């Protein structure tokens, strides 16, 4: 194990070179920006490729194009990317400034207390913090102004939890309150290396020949804010990038969309195609130079290094690589980024995904995944806080075998009459429970006592009787509030005591130990000594866990209670128990506990074992049921998404009954699903049996006829089947997947966060489908990061899920809009964009190929070099961008009305290899027409004044103009939604083409640079001829008419649903 | 991402309700319905048909005559002589007779045509210096490196005009003689000027500055003629001193490189001022006499004289009208097929699966 050793005998003799606290979250500064950014950009394969082309172009024997035909687009692309990087960076730099330069903190070095900027703080420094200050490094709390070395912190920035937490210094250091004493402090901390675990810290302090264990309880992490504490002193343990907050930031995995991957494959294919074309033309050149060129030597001798036709062919290959490189357009990647950015902004701007209650708009946190939103097949959803509101209300309880709260339609009870401390917004309807409390039934009293004592809630009493609870989880808050209203009011706590008011009488319990909650234990306990001196352990936790640890005499009560729990209608239930401890038992156990607590290795495991030891033989008191209301619009959303052929799997940590009930209430499970399979088993064999049972049934009833069975998987066996790599377990995986995928609805219960990720991973790996994970809590982070798309619900459980997500919003129902409207459009637009983009570049480039057969394969271009430079970046870029950003095939409300419209995306119909080849074929066809029609006409034609039109410049202008017009007509045909912007860009591009053409061919430019602008007068002479226009018109008709005919045929014979819908829209508009 | 407004209040972060941001911009959504596509096809077909017929009639009344003189008539001798570039200095003249079957009415244009001569090779096209040809003094004696190896002669004297294009200029001179039935011989008068683009003649090609005392010859001092030329550039035209230097019409015409290996270039225009030529070129026997200089044998090329009439549409060109007629026919077929499909099996945009 690597240990970090921080010694601070003297600040100047540090064991390690101390880490400074200066964090550059921004990557660049003004001086290095250009170099660093360029270096990063040239790490992209595409950019390097274009640099290589540029170098090729500088070799005069090869250079078939001027250097600027590559450098202008390259510089443009690089600068757009650089500007984007710079703005991103500027934003983070701005945050850095906020974080570091606005707050000055007193820094304590040597003896004098001095103010220092945070960025100058180093590991080993001792820092004084004042109330409401922001902690900017990971500190070991040394002492505090509050008694017992306590201090309170708020960790909202760290984990999103808004409740306050207590931190306590070691008692040996808390005595060093005085700065002068602190300066004498010379200890050594040995701790774990920097990591990203926010809730764990393990270390030891060596001081004055003694060892003191350090835990998370002693740490103030960067990102916290000091509250309710006048001041405190801390020792810097981790600074700068080593802090836990910084270790947690940064995306772990870079996600790519399937379109991205397809695009990369296609670009590779195009490279292959380019090389093939080059080889064909080079062979042609070899043959030509041998047969014809050799004879032509008296007019044009070979260049000095060329001595035979083979070498000439070799050079010609590279020349053609340069010319034909435009089939792989440099602007492709940048255009795709721009389009995605536009789509992301549309998501951010969508008012219908704005939640006015929480004042949050939807946010696309990643800008690179939008089109994949249109291809989702599987949604993995968390339950609590995602489907439900995560606002808990105490609804029912079962105490000592008697249930309360069954009746819901009576008037709400009025607590304030007899309990001045009651919370006003608490509603309960069953008078009998209140009566039981009044009558002093001991079980009921003990029940509420547990609720008022066994928790980690902090209370704040602004004025007498006005209590405010800050709870880590809403369940806990709901339970403590319930206890409060029934007369067991939790008032305040210190690290060693809990003060409550029991039926008007203040009681202070000594808190001996807190056996904290975690996901594995699924329970928490407190051990308290009441004023009479009796020691008791109070425990609350998941019923399954708790029932195993009850005393055997509870058997009957357990059965009754468990019956009550089974009819709990989707409520969240907890069982409540206690255990009396004798003084000796406590002494013995606390010895164990201290040993475990001090251990440096496997501390958590040892603690868990110690807890396990004491939580035995407990006496059951009863159970609580808390209602978690469904979010607005959840059933409707699920219904629409299912209609869109999206399979929704709910993965929840809750128990089976709760999950099934939620499944019914959100219409995932319906009554027509007659066969519900519950696969439940503790061993691989029993699970296999359960899964096998439902398989034959499915083969009997194929899905279309009968309602497919729905499956409920309780995946206790999952650690076995997914965690290990045995053949047997791999078998299980497939069986599980096959069974689950045959079902209409799948609910997995009792899933740990890791298992959630494993399920997602499993589907991702075997189904080759796009997965989306949606969740709100820290337990969903792994699944959100694993899925293709992670969606975070910004809700009650903090912001960790949001921070890990790609998209975030505050209501589950926005998911339908994100997928069916934004996702669908993004996919459609991206596909149309890509089709057109490849088409236009092939149409443009392949003309050179045909010309090669007429110009002796000499790599002469067809067009003017300026046209080649500007074609992709000026003449044809904006219309297709406008289409890629604004296009719509059907109005947004239609895509929600007809969820089936979503299917083409899932089946990947709009852009795949087949569509790509169709585009390429169309491009090549266009290039054939664009070359041979002008060739046929112009090679014989003359102007009306007798001057032949067969000169190269006329041909170049005619072909270029025809090309621009044809691709403009094509984009006009492809654009389905003509906004003013589309009009502006399409007409503007045409206008720009003619303006630039005439400007480039003007005598003004020629007179300045005669060599560069030698096309003088061509535009004028060519475009003034009717025969040229007749040629262009003919070429356009021949290029476009077949496209029109095929599209009409397709529409007529095989209309897609979107065609039908948009057609009906048109008819509605007309009528 | 996304700008957050600084304001507070429950709706402070609500996005603007603008048509742009909510993607509700007013827009026109065209769709390919039978009502738009089918008429378009029929109309297109009709328009193409009309244009095709009109162009065809126009072309039918435009005559063109080609006389290949590479080794025809008495040119066989010259053809053999020019096989070797070394012999290029020896003069050789020959004649070819031909017949004009019909009257070429109106303006008649005389072209020389070359076959299999690649003016469109990349290195050939680059091998010129436009800055030199525009008469810039600096560039005159410092030809561009692109002109190599035709930039300096063996004695390192700069060549003007430099480059492969200028070097290979077409240097046959053609004279056409009309032989009427009465046995007389009338030379067909040709305008040899005004055969280049206006911009070429007046902007693109300029001589180095001269004045009354400083002659063109002096301006070109320090340069030498291209390798294959018989005369220096300032003595190209004996008859017209304003047609010398870079602004020589024949040179300008040649310098406008052809896009394809078979091409024709304008040589002269019939002067209809007098004699039997006022109507145009009368039918009858003609003799073409050639000052045979340009070697075509090395590259297996052919040379020809092309005589052509011109209309608004240019010279004789069957490709365009036929292409229009074929297109019209194909579109009509497509239109009929589409109509039949639409009427018989079409679903009128309705998805039957729904």
PDB file of N, CA, C and O in Angstrom, chain A residues 295 298 301 349 351 359 367 829 854-855 858 860 888 935 937 942 944 946 950-953 977-978 1007 1014 1021 1030 1051-1053, chain B residues 1 10 12-13 15 22-23 25 28 32 111 120-123 125 136 197 204 228 256-257 259-260 298 310 315 317 324 342 347:
ATOM      1  N   UNK A 295       5.823  10.975 -76.446  1.00  0.00           N
ATOM      2  CA  UNK A 295       5.866  11.608 -77.764  1.00  0.00           C
ATOM      3  C   UNK A 295       5.714  13.114 -77.655  1.00  0.00           C
ATOM      4  O   UNK A 295       6.113  13.863 -78.536  1.00  0.00           O
ATOM      5  N   UNK A 298       8.710  16.876 -76.763  1.00  0.00           N
ATOM      6  CA  UNK A 298       9.321  18.053 -77.362  1.00  0.00           C
ATOM      7  C   UNK A 298       8.581  19.318 -76.959  1.00  0.00           C
ATOM      8  O   UNK A 298       9.150  20.390 -76.878  1.00  0.00           O
ATOM      9  N   UNK A 301       8.838  18.657 -71.879  1.00  0.00           N
ATOM     10  CA  UNK A 301       9.717  17.610 -71.333  1.00  0.00           C
ATOM     11  C   UNK A 301       9.363  17.290 -69.889  1.00  0.00           C
ATOM     12  O   UNK A 301       8.767  18.105 -69.193  1.00  0.00           O
ATOM     13  N   UNK A 349     -32.845  25.519 -24.154  1.00  0.00           N
ATOM     14  CA  UNK A 349     -33.802  26.611 -24.322  1.00  0.00           C
ATOM     15  C   UNK A 349     -35.254  26.151 -24.238  1.00  0.00           C
ATOM     16  O   UNK A 349     -36.154  26.987 -24.301  1.00  0.00           O
ATOM     17  N   UNK A 351     -38.664  25.528 -23.205  1.00  0.00           N
ATOM     18  CA  UNK A 351     -39.506  25.912 -22.078  1.00  0.00           C
ATOM     19  C   UNK A 351     -40.331  24.751 -21.576  1.00  0.00           C
ATOM     20  O   UNK A 351     -40.750  24.725 -20.423  1.00  0.00           O
ATOM     21  N   UNK A 359     -37.383  25.806 -10.563  1.00  0.00           N
ATOM     22  CA  UNK A 359     -36.671  26.808 -11.343  1.00  0.00           C
ATOM     23  C   UNK A 359     -35.455  26.209 -12.050  1.00  0.00           C
ATOM     24  O   UNK A 359     -34.364  26.759 -12.015  1.00  0.00           O
ATOM     25  N   UNK A 367     -22.315  17.871 -25.224  1.00  0.00           N
ATOM     26  CA  UNK A 367     -22.870  18.341 -26.491  1.00  0.00           C
ATOM     27  C   UNK A 367     -22.631  17.333 -27.597  1.00  0.00           C
ATOM     28  O   UNK A 367     -22.881  17.617 -28.743  1.00  0.00           O
ATOM     29  N   UNK A 829     -31.856  15.094 -38.248  1.00  0.00           N
ATOM     30  CA  UNK A 829     -31.058  16.168 -38.827  1.00  0.00           C
ATOM     31  C   UNK A 829     -29.649  15.704 -39.094  1.00  0.00           C
ATOM     32  O   UNK A 829     -29.077  15.991 -40.155  1.00  0.00           O
ATOM     33  N   UNK A 854      -8.999  12.754 -69.698  1.00  0.00           N
ATOM     34  CA  UNK A 854      -8.859  13.654 -70.840  1.00  0.00           C
ATOM     35  C   UNK A 854      -7.599  14.484 -70.766  1.00  0.00           C
ATOM     36  O   UNK A 854      -7.174  15.049 -71.750  1.00  0.00           O
ATOM     37  N   UNK A 855      -7.041  14.605 -69.581  1.00  0.00           N
ATOM     38  CA  UNK A 855      -5.873  15.481 -69.450  1.00  0.00           C
ATOM     39  C   UNK A 855      -4.620  14.654 -69.203  1.00  0.00           C
ATOM     40  O   UNK A 855      -3.700  15.104 -68.532  1.00  0.00           O
ATOM     41  N   UNK A 858      -2.805  13.996 -65.647  1.00  0.00           N
ATOM     42  CA  UNK A 858      -1.732  14.864 -65.176  1.00  0.00           C
ATOM     43  C   UNK A 858      -2.097  15.580 -63.886  1.00  0.00           C
ATOM     44  O   UNK A 858      -1.384  16.476 -63.475  1.00  0.00           O
ATOM     45  N   UNK A 860      -4.459  17.621 -63.401  1.00  0.00           N
ATOM     46  CA  UNK A 860      -4.998  18.963 -63.595  1.00  0.00           C
ATOM     47  C   UNK A 860      -6.387  19.014 -62.960  1.00  0.00           C
ATOM     48  O   UNK A 860      -7.179  18.083 -63.107  1.00  0.00           O
ATOM     49  N   UNK A 888     -37.085  19.960 -39.624  1.00  0.00           N
ATOM     50  CA  UNK A 888     -38.124  19.199 -38.925  1.00  0.00           C
ATOM     51  C   UNK A 888     -38.922  18.463 -39.986  1.00  0.00           C
ATOM     52  O   UNK A 888     -39.231  19.041 -41.017  1.00  0.00           O
ATOM     53  N   UNK A 935     -18.752  18.729 -71.105  1.00  0.00           N
ATOM     54  CA  UNK A 935     -17.760  18.231 -72.073  1.00  0.00           C
ATOM     55  C   UNK A 935     -18.397  18.078 -73.449  1.00  0.00           C
ATOM     56  O   UNK A 935     -17.876  18.561 -74.456  1.00  0.00           O
ATOM     57  N   UNK A 937     -21.060  19.427 -74.670  1.00  0.00           N
ATOM     58  CA  UNK A 937     -21.507  20.677 -75.282  1.00  0.00           C
ATOM     59  C   UNK A 937     -20.320  21.555 -75.632  1.00  0.00           C
ATOM     60  O   UNK A 937     -20.142  21.975 -76.776  1.00  0.00           O
ATOM     61  N   UNK A 942     -19.235  27.188 -79.734  1.00  0.00           N
ATOM     62  CA  UNK A 942     -18.570  28.487 -79.808  1.00  0.00           C
ATOM     63  C   UNK A 942     -19.508  29.536 -79.247  1.00  0.00           C
ATOM     64  O   UNK A 942     -20.709  29.307 -79.111  1.00  0.00           O
ATOM     65  N   UNK A 944     -21.436  33.188 -79.449  1.00  0.00           N
ATOM     66  CA  UNK A 944     -22.175  33.719 -80.581  1.00  0.00           C
ATOM     67  C   UNK A 944     -21.297  34.642 -81.415  1.00  0.00           C
ATOM     68  O   UNK A 944     -21.655  35.004 -82.529  1.00  0.00           O
ATOM     69  N   UNK A 946     -18.326  33.622 -82.337  1.00  0.00           N
ATOM     70  CA  UNK A 946     -17.409  32.743 -83.041  1.00  0.00           C
ATOM     71  C   UNK A 946     -16.254  32.214 -82.218  1.00  0.00           C
ATOM     72  O   UNK A 946     -15.608  31.264 -82.612  1.00  0.00           O
ATOM     73  N   UNK A 950     -14.363  26.049 -75.902  1.00  0.00           N
ATOM     74  CA  UNK A 950     -13.709  24.843 -75.412  1.00  0.00           C
ATOM     75  C   UNK A 950     -12.476  25.132 -74.580  1.00  0.00           C
ATOM     76  O   UNK A 950     -11.731  24.232 -74.265  1.00  0.00           O
ATOM     77  N   UNK A 951     -12.269  26.416 -74.230  1.00  0.00           N
ATOM     78  CA  UNK A 951     -11.062  26.661 -73.447  1.00  0.00           C
ATOM     79  C   UNK A 951     -11.275  26.228 -71.993  1.00  0.00           C
ATOM     80  O   UNK A 951     -12.398  26.122 -71.506  1.00  0.00           O
ATOM     81  N   UNK A 952     -10.174  25.973 -71.351  1.00  0.00           N
ATOM     82  CA  UNK A 952     -10.188  25.395 -70.007  1.00  0.00           C
ATOM     83  C   UNK A 952     -10.947  26.263 -69.012  1.00  0.00           C
ATOM     84  O   UNK A 952     -11.743  25.772 -68.214  1.00  0.00           O
ATOM     85  N   UNK A 953     -10.724  27.566 -69.067  1.00  0.00           N
ATOM     86  CA  UNK A 953     -11.330  28.425 -68.055  1.00  0.00           C
ATOM     87  C   UNK A 953     -12.846  28.458 -68.185  1.00  0.00           C
ATOM     88  O   UNK A 953     -13.562  28.436 -67.174  1.00  0.00           O
ATOM     89  N   UNK A 977     -37.960  21.916 -43.968  1.00  0.00           N
ATOM     90  CA  UNK A 977     -38.542  22.925 -43.101  1.00  0.00           C
ATOM     91  C   UNK A 977     -37.840  24.239 -43.414  1.00  0.00           C
ATOM     92  O   UNK A 977     -36.749  24.510 -42.924  1.00  0.00           O
ATOM     93  N   UNK A 978     -38.461  24.996 -44.288  1.00  0.00           N
ATOM     94  CA  UNK A 978     -37.817  26.212 -44.778  1.00  0.00           C
ATOM     95  C   UNK A 978     -38.109  27.396 -43.876  1.00  0.00           C
ATOM     96  O   UNK A 978     -39.119  28.071 -44.045  1.00  0.00           O
ATOM     97  N   UNK A1007      -4.892  42.857 -61.938  1.00  0.00           N
ATOM     98  CA  UNK A1007      -3.845  43.855 -62.068  1.00  0.00           C
ATOM     99  C   UNK A1007      -2.912  43.865 -60.879  1.00  0.00           C
ATOM    100  O   UNK A1007      -1.755  44.254 -60.991  1.00  0.00           O
ATOM    101  N   UNK A1014      -5.562  34.592 -62.694  1.00  0.00           N
ATOM    102  CA  UNK A1014      -5.458  34.583 -64.139  1.00  0.00           C
ATOM    103  C   UNK A1014      -6.768  34.158 -64.812  1.00  0.00           C
ATOM    104  O   UNK A1014      -6.808  33.994 -66.008  1.00  0.00           O
ATOM    105  N   UNK A1021     -17.300  36.307 -69.600  1.00  0.00           N
ATOM    106  CA  UNK A1021     -17.381  35.730 -70.941  1.00  0.00           C
ATOM    107  C   UNK A1021     -18.216  34.467 -70.981  1.00  0.00           C
ATOM    108  O   UNK A1021     -18.884  34.188 -71.963  1.00  0.00           O
ATOM    109  N   UNK A1030     -27.846  27.011 -71.023  1.00  0.00           N
ATOM    110  CA  UNK A1030     -28.605  25.835 -71.456  1.00  0.00           C
ATOM    111  C   UNK A1030     -27.916  24.558 -70.963  1.00  0.00           C
ATOM    112  O   UNK A1030     -28.573  23.597 -70.567  1.00  0.00           O
ATOM    113  N   UNK A1051     -42.191   7.504 -51.802  1.00  0.00           N
ATOM    114  CA  UNK A1051     -43.287   8.096 -51.035  1.00  0.00           C
ATOM    115  C   UNK A1051     -44.611   7.458 -51.413  1.00  0.00           C
ATOM    116  O   UNK A1051     -45.499   7.278 -50.586  1.00  0.00           O
ATOM    117  N   UNK A1052     -44.698   7.106 -52.680  1.00  0.00           N
ATOM    118  CA  UNK A1052     -45.961   6.606 -53.191  1.00  0.00           C
ATOM    119  C   UNK A1052     -46.135   5.133 -52.857  1.00  0.00           C
ATOM    120  O   UNK A1052     -47.228   4.684 -52.528  1.00  0.00           O
ATOM    121  N   UNK A1053     -45.037   4.394 -52.949  1.00  0.00           N
ATOM    122  CA  UNK A1053     -45.143   2.946 -52.777  1.00  0.00           C
ATOM    123  C   UNK A1053     -44.851   2.506 -51.350  1.00  0.00           C
ATOM    124  O   UNK A1053     -45.474   1.600 -50.834  1.00  0.00           O
TER     125      UNK A1053
ATOM    126  N   UNK B   1     -22.940  24.973 -19.664  1.00  0.00           N
ATOM    127  CA  UNK B   1     -23.645  25.374 -20.871  1.00  0.00           C
ATOM    128  C   UNK B   1     -24.922  26.123 -20.545  1.00  0.00           C
ATOM    129  O   UNK B   1     -25.512  25.926 -19.510  1.00  0.00           O
ATOM    130  N   UNK B  10     -38.806  32.707  -8.915  1.00  0.00           N
ATOM    131  CA  UNK B  10     -39.043  31.303  -9.239  1.00  0.00           C
ATOM    132  C   UNK B  10     -38.864  30.973 -10.712  1.00  0.00           C
ATOM    133  O   UNK B  10     -38.629  29.821 -11.051  1.00  0.00           O
ATOM    134  N   UNK B  12     -36.736  32.670 -12.844  1.00  0.00           N
ATOM    135  CA  UNK B  12     -35.630  33.455 -13.387  1.00  0.00           C
ATOM    136  C   UNK B  12     -34.832  32.685 -14.422  1.00  0.00           C
ATOM    137  O   UNK B  12     -34.191  33.262 -15.270  1.00  0.00           O
ATOM    138  N   UNK B  13     -34.867  31.360 -14.324  1.00  0.00           N
ATOM    139  CA  UNK B  13     -34.070  30.600 -15.279  1.00  0.00           C
ATOM    140  C   UNK B  13     -34.903  30.078 -16.428  1.00  0.00           C
ATOM    141  O   UNK B  13     -34.453  29.246 -17.196  1.00  0.00           O
ATOM    142  N   UNK B  15     -36.304  29.640 -19.881  1.00  0.00           N
ATOM    143  CA  UNK B  15     -35.805  30.089 -21.186  1.00  0.00           C
ATOM    144  C   UNK B  15     -36.792  31.049 -21.851  1.00  0.00           C
ATOM    145  O   UNK B  15     -37.994  31.021 -21.579  1.00  0.00           O
ATOM    146  N   UNK B  22     -37.640  28.214 -29.227  1.00  0.00           N
ATOM    147  CA  UNK B  22     -38.588  27.126 -29.041  1.00  0.00           C
ATOM    148  C   UNK B  22     -38.795  26.335 -30.336  1.00  0.00           C
ATOM    149  O   UNK B  22     -39.705  25.520 -30.435  1.00  0.00           O
ATOM    150  N   UNK B  23     -37.984  26.611 -31.334  1.00  0.00           N
ATOM    151  CA  UNK B  23     -38.036  25.912 -32.627  1.00  0.00           C
ATOM    152  C   UNK B  23     -39.418  26.014 -33.261  1.00  0.00           C
ATOM    153  O   UNK B  23     -39.934  25.052 -33.801  1.00  0.00           O
ATOM    154  N   UNK B  25     -40.111  28.644 -35.420  1.00  0.00           N
ATOM    155  CA  UNK B  25     -39.990  29.653 -36.467  1.00  0.00           C
ATOM    156  C   UNK B  25     -41.001  29.344 -37.566  1.00  0.00           C
ATOM    157  O   UNK B  25     -41.206  28.185 -37.912  1.00  0.00           O
ATOM    158  N   UNK B  28     -41.920  26.955 -44.117  1.00  0.00           N
ATOM    159  CA  UNK B  28     -42.652  26.352 -45.227  1.00  0.00           C
ATOM    160  C   UNK B  28     -42.159  24.925 -45.339  1.00  0.00           C
ATOM    161  O   UNK B  28     -40.962  24.676 -45.441  1.00  0.00           O
ATOM    162  N   UNK B  32     -43.453  16.233 -51.334  1.00  0.00           N
ATOM    163  CA  UNK B  32     -43.540  15.724 -52.702  1.00  0.00           C
ATOM    164  C   UNK B  32     -44.890  15.046 -52.894  1.00  0.00           C
ATOM    165  O   UNK B  32     -45.014  13.845 -52.729  1.00  0.00           O
ATOM    166  N   UNK B 111     -11.387  28.406 -88.440  1.00  0.00           N
ATOM    167  CA  UNK B 111     -10.664  27.922 -87.263  1.00  0.00           C
ATOM    168  C   UNK B 111      -9.558  26.992 -87.712  1.00  0.00           C
ATOM    169  O   UNK B 111      -9.651  26.349 -88.757  1.00  0.00           O
ATOM    170  N   UNK B 120      -4.111  20.641 -71.970  1.00  0.00           N
ATOM    171  CA  UNK B 120      -4.680  20.631 -70.623  1.00  0.00           C
ATOM    172  C   UNK B 120      -3.844  19.838 -69.634  1.00  0.00           C
ATOM    173  O   UNK B 120      -4.312  19.497 -68.565  1.00  0.00           O
ATOM    174  N   UNK B 121      -2.584  19.571 -69.984  1.00  0.00           N
ATOM    175  CA  UNK B 121      -1.732  18.904 -69.002  1.00  0.00           C
ATOM    176  C   UNK B 121      -1.378  19.902 -67.902  1.00  0.00           C
ATOM    177  O   UNK B 121      -1.155  21.075 -68.184  1.00  0.00           O
ATOM    178  N   UNK B 122      -1.329  19.400 -66.693  1.00  0.00           N
ATOM    179  CA  UNK B 122      -1.122  20.316 -65.568  1.00  0.00           C
ATOM    180  C   UNK B 122       0.174  21.113 -65.711  1.00  0.00           C
ATOM    181  O   UNK B 122       0.185  22.335 -65.589  1.00  0.00           O
ATOM    182  N   UNK B 123       1.248  20.417 -66.010  1.00  0.00           N
ATOM    183  CA  UNK B 123       2.529  21.128 -66.057  1.00  0.00           C
ATOM    184  C   UNK B 123       2.590  22.044 -67.271  1.00  0.00           C
ATOM    185  O   UNK B 123       3.207  23.100 -67.231  1.00  0.00           O
ATOM    186  N   UNK B 125      -0.048  23.646 -68.526  1.00  0.00           N
ATOM    187  CA  UNK B 125      -0.861  24.829 -68.235  1.00  0.00           C
ATOM    188  C   UNK B 125      -0.166  25.755 -67.250  1.00  0.00           C
ATOM    189  O   UNK B 125      -0.355  26.960 -67.293  1.00  0.00           O
ATOM    190  N   UNK B 136       4.925  43.452 -67.366  1.00  0.00           N
ATOM    191  CA  UNK B 136       5.639  44.012 -66.214  1.00  0.00           C
ATOM    192  C   UNK B 136       7.137  43.934 -66.450  1.00  0.00           C
ATOM    193  O   UNK B 136       7.668  42.881 -66.780  1.00  0.00           O
ATOM    194  N   UNK B 197     -10.757  37.201 -76.733  1.00  0.00           N
ATOM    195  CA  UNK B 197     -11.622  37.841 -75.737  1.00  0.00           C
ATOM    196  C   UNK B 197     -11.197  39.284 -75.554  1.00  0.00           C
ATOM    197  O   UNK B 197     -10.008  39.599 -75.582  1.00  0.00           O
ATOM    198  N   UNK B 204      -5.421  41.384 -70.060  1.00  0.00           N
ATOM    199  CA  UNK B 204      -4.572  40.282 -69.625  1.00  0.00           C
ATOM    200  C   UNK B 204      -3.205  40.280 -70.321  1.00  0.00           C
ATOM    201  O   UNK B 204      -2.213  39.869 -69.731  1.00  0.00           O
ATOM    202  N   UNK B 228      11.144  27.366 -80.227  1.00  0.00           N
ATOM    203  CA  UNK B 228      10.578  26.877 -81.476  1.00  0.00           C
ATOM    204  C   UNK B 228      10.101  27.991 -82.386  1.00  0.00           C
ATOM    205  O   UNK B 228       9.527  27.736 -83.426  1.00  0.00           O
ATOM    206  N   UNK B 256      -4.893  30.924 -74.553  1.00  0.00           N
ATOM    207  CA  UNK B 256      -6.109  30.475 -73.861  1.00  0.00           C
ATOM    208  C   UNK B 256      -6.218  28.970 -74.073  1.00  0.00           C
ATOM    209  O   UNK B 256      -6.756  28.502 -75.071  1.00  0.00           O
ATOM    210  N   UNK B 257      -5.716  28.205 -73.107  1.00  0.00           N
ATOM    211  CA  UNK B 257      -5.540  26.773 -73.312  1.00  0.00           C
ATOM    212  C   UNK B 257      -6.879  26.070 -73.462  1.00  0.00           C
ATOM    213  O   UNK B 257      -7.859  26.410 -72.798  1.00  0.00           O
ATOM    214  N   UNK B 259      -9.515  22.946 -73.124  1.00  0.00           N
ATOM    215  CA  UNK B 259      -9.783  22.047 -72.013  1.00  0.00           C
ATOM    216  C   UNK B 259      -9.583  20.586 -72.407  1.00  0.00           C
ATOM    217  O   UNK B 259      -9.376  19.742 -71.551  1.00  0.00           O
ATOM    218  N   UNK B 260      -9.675  20.300 -73.710  1.00  0.00           N
ATOM    219  CA  UNK B 260      -9.637  18.896 -74.138  1.00  0.00           C
ATOM    220  C   UNK B 260      -8.616  18.739 -75.259  1.00  0.00           C
ATOM    221  O   UNK B 260      -8.278  19.707 -75.931  1.00  0.00           O
ATOM    222  N   UNK B 298       4.945  13.982 -84.358  1.00  0.00           N
ATOM    223  CA  UNK B 298       5.518  13.420 -83.131  1.00  0.00           C
ATOM    224  C   UNK B 298       4.470  12.944 -82.134  1.00  0.00           C
ATOM    225  O   UNK B 298       4.650  11.935 -81.469  1.00  0.00           O
ATOM    226  N   UNK B 310     -22.302  30.849 -87.608  1.00  0.00           N
ATOM    227  CA  UNK B 310     -22.614  31.047 -86.192  1.00  0.00           C
ATOM    228  C   UNK B 310     -23.996  31.659 -86.053  1.00  0.00           C
ATOM    229  O   UNK B 310     -24.392  32.489 -86.866  1.00  0.00           O
ATOM    230  N   UNK B 315     -21.816  28.010 -82.895  1.00  0.00           N
ATOM    231  CA  UNK B 315     -21.628  27.223 -84.097  1.00  0.00           C
ATOM    232  C   UNK B 315     -22.461  25.952 -84.083  1.00  0.00           C
ATOM    233  O   UNK B 315     -23.323  25.763 -83.229  1.00  0.00           O
ATOM    234  N   UNK B 317     -23.650  22.528 -83.304  1.00  0.00           N
ATOM    235  CA  UNK B 317     -23.442  21.751 -82.083  1.00  0.00           C
ATOM    236  C   UNK B 317     -24.661  20.879 -81.870  1.00  0.00           C
ATOM    237  O   UNK B 317     -25.663  21.317 -81.328  1.00  0.00           O
ATOM    238  N   UNK B 324     -31.147  17.439 -75.155  1.00  0.00           N
ATOM    239  CA  UNK B 324     -32.432  17.945 -74.660  1.00  0.00           C
ATOM    240  C   UNK B 324     -33.573  17.037 -75.089  1.00  0.00           C
ATOM    241  O   UNK B 324     -34.473  16.741 -74.306  1.00  0.00           O
ATOM    242  N   UNK B 342     -48.884   5.893 -59.599  1.00  0.00           N
ATOM    243  CA  UNK B 342     -49.703   6.663 -58.664  1.00  0.00           C
ATOM    244  C   UNK B 342     -51.160   6.246 -58.736  1.00  0.00           C
ATOM    245  O   UNK B 342     -51.827   6.056 -57.726  1.00  0.00           O
ATOM    246  N   UNK B 347     -50.198   4.668 -52.840  1.00  0.00           N
ATOM    247  CA  UNK B 347     -50.944   4.696 -51.583  1.00  0.00           C
ATOM    248  C   UNK B 347     -51.217   6.140 -51.178  1.00  0.00           C
ATOM    249  O   UNK B 347     -51.654   6.407 -50.081  1.00  0.00           O
TER     250      UNK B 347
END
